Tab-separated table of C-alpha atoms in Angstrom:
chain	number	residue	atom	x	y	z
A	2	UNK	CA	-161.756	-97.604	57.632
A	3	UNK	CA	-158.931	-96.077	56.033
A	4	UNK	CA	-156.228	-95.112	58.481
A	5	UNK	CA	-154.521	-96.218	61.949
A	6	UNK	CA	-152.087	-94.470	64.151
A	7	UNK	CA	-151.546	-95.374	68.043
A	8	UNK	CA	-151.149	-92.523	70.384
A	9	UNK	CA	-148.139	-92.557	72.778
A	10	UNK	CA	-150.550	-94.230	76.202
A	11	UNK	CA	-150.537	-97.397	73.624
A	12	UNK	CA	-154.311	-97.368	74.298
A	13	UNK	CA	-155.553	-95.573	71.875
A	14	UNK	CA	-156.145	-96.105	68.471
A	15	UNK	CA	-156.920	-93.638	66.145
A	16	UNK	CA	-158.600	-93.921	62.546
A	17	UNK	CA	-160.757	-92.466	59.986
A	18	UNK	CA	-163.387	-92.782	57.552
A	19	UNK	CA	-162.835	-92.044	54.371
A	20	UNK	CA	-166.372	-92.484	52.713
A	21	UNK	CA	-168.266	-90.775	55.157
A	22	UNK	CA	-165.501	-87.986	56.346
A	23	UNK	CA	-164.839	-89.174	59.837
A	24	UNK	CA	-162.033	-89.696	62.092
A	25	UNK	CA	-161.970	-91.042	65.762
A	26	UNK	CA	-160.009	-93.133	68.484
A	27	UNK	CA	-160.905	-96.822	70.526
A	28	UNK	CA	-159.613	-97.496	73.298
A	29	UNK	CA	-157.753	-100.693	73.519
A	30	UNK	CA	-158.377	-101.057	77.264
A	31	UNK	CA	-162.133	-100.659	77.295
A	32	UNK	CA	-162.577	-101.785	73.913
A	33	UNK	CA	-165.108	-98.873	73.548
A	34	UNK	CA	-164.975	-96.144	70.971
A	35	UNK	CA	-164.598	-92.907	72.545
A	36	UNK	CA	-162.956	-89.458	71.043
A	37	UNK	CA	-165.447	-88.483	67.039
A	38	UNK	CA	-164.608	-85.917	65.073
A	39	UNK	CA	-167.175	-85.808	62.286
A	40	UNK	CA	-165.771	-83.632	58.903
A	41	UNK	CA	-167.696	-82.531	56.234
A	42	UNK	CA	-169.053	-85.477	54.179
A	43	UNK	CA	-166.473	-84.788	50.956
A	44	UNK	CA	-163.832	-83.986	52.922
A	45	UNK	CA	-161.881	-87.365	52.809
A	46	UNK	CA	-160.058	-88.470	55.448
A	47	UNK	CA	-157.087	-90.748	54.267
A	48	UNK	CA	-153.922	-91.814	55.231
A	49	UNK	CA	-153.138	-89.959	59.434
A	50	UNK	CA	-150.092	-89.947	61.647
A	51	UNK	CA	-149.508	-89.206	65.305
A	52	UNK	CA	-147.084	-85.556	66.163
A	53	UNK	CA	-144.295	-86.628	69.247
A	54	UNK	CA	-146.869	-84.424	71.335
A	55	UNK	CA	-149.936	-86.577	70.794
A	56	UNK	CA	-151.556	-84.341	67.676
A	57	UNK	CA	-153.237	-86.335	64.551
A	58	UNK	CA	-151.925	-84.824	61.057
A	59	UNK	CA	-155.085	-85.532	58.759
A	60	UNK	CA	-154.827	-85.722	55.055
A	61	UNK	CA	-158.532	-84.447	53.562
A	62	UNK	CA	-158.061	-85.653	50.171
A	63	UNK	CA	-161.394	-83.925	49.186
A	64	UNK	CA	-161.334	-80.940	50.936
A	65	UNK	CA	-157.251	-79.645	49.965
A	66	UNK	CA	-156.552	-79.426	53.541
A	67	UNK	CA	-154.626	-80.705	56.824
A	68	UNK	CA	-156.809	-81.123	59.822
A	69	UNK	CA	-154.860	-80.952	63.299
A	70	UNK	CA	-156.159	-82.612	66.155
A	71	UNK	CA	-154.932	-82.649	69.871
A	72	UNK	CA	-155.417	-85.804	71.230
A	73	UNK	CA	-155.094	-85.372	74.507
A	74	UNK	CA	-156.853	-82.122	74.839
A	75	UNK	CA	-159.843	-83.347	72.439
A	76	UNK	CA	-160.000	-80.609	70.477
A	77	UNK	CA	-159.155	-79.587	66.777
A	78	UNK	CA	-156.469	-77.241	66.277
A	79	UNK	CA	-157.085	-75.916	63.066
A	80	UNK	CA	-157.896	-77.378	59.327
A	81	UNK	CA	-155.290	-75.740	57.168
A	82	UNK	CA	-155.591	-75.047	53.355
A	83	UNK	CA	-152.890	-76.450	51.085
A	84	UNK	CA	-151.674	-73.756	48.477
A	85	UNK	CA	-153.103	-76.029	45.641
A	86	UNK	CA	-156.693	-77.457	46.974
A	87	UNK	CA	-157.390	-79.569	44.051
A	88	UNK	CA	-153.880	-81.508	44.866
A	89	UNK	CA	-156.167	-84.689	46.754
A	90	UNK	CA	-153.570	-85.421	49.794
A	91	UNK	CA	-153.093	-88.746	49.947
A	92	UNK	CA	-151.222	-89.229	53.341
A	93	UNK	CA	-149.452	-87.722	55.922
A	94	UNK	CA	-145.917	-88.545	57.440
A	95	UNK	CA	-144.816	-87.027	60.894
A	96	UNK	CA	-140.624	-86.341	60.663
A	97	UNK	CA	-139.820	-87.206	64.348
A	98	UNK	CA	-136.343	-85.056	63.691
A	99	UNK	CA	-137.534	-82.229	61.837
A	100	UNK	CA	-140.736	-82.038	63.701
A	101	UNK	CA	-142.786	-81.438	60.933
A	102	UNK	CA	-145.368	-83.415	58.523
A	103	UNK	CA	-144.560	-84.152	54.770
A	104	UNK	CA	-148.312	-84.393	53.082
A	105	UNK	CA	-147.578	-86.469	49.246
A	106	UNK	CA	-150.417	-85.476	46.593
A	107	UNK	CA	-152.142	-87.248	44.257
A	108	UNK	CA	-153.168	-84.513	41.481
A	109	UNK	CA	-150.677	-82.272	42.106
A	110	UNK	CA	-147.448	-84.277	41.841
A	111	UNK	CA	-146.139	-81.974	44.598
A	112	UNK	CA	-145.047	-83.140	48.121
A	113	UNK	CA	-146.204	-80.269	51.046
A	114	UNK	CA	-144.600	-79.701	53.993
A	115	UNK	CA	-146.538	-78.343	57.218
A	116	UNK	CA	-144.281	-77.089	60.238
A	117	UNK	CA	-146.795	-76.892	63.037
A	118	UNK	CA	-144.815	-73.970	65.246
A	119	UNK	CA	-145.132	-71.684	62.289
A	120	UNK	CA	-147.974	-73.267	60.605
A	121	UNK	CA	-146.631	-73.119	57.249
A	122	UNK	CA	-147.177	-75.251	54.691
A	123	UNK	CA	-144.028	-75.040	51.737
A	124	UNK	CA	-144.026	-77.651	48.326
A	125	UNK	CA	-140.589	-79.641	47.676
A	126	UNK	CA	-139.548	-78.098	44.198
A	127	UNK	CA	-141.086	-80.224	41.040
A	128	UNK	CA	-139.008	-82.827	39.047
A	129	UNK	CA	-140.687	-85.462	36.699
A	130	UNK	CA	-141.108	-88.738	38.482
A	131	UNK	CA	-139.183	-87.357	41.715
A	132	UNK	CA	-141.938	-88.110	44.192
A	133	UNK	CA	-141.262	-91.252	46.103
A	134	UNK	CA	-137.617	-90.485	45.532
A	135	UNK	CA	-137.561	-87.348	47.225
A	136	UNK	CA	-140.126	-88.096	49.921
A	137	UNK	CA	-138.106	-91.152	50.885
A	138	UNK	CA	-134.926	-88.749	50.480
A	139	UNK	CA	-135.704	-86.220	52.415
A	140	UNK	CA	-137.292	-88.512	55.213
A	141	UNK	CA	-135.114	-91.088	55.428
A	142	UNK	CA	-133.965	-90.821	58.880
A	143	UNK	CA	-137.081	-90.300	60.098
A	144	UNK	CA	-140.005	-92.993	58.854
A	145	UNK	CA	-140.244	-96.113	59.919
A	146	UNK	CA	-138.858	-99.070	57.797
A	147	UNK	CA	-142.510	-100.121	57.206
A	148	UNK	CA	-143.496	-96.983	55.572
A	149	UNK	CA	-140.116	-96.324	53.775
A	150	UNK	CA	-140.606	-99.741	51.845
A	151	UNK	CA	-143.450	-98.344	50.247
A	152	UNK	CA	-142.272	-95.961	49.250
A	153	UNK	CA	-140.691	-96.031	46.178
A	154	UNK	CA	-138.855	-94.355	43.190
A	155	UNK	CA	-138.932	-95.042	39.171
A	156	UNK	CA	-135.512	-95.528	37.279
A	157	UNK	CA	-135.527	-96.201	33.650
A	158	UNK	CA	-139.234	-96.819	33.873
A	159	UNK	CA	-139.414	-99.667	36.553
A	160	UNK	CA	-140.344	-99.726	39.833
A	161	UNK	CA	-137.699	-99.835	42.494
A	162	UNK	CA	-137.160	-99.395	46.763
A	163	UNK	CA	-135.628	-96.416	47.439
């Protein structure tokens, strides 16, 4: 297991599978497992986050993509294609007041954003060493304190909370 995220009937847990490119919900009430999406095997599920309107935001850190899935209706949306495919998405962060998802990279030391009423997917401009700086920057209204902490940005070399 690689990634939670609750959806908003706090019965439902969400997660996914990295190694074996999987992603799918338990219910906390039944304690069964219920809702499966099964991805191609490289396409890497990693870090997900729930939308205000009950849609998973899947980073597939093999695959270059997004996957959107609608919880409620059980049904994907659509697996988008990030301009740079080789960037290996690590995560994905839903902005509760821009209503959008910020998608941080591994190769491509670029930070995506994907606004799901247009569907577009834009990078942050590039700055050496800018990424936790401007991810925490830009979101900083909007993630929790949890995931702000780690997040972080370098100054003169160390390590330090944004």
């Amino acid at each position: 297991l690689y990634g939670f995220t609750m959806a908003s009937d706090r019965e439902h847990v969400w997660y996914s599978e990295v190694a074996i490119g999987h992603v799918g919900s338990f219910n906390t009430r039944t304690r069964k497992f219920e809702d499966s999406v099964l991805l191609s095997e490289n396409s890497g599920p990693r870090r997900i986050a729930m939308g205000d309107d009950d849609v998973l935001y899947v980073a597939l850190y093999g695959s270059g993509q997004l996957l959107a899935y609608d919880t409620k209706a059980h049904r994907q949306i659509g697996v988008f294609d990030l301009p740079d495919r080789a960037s290996a998405p690590y995560a994905t962060t839903w902005d509760p007041v821009r209503k959008v998802v910020w998608i941080p990279t591994s190769n491509a030391d670029v930070i995506y954003k994907f606004d799901p009423a247009t569907r577009a997917i834009t990078a942050l401009p590039r700055r050496a060493g800018w990424i936790g700086a401007a991810l925490a920057g830009v979101v900083h209204d909007a993630v929790e304190p949890l995931q702000l902490r780690i997040l972080a940005k370098r100054v003169d070399g160390k390590l330090q909370q944004p």
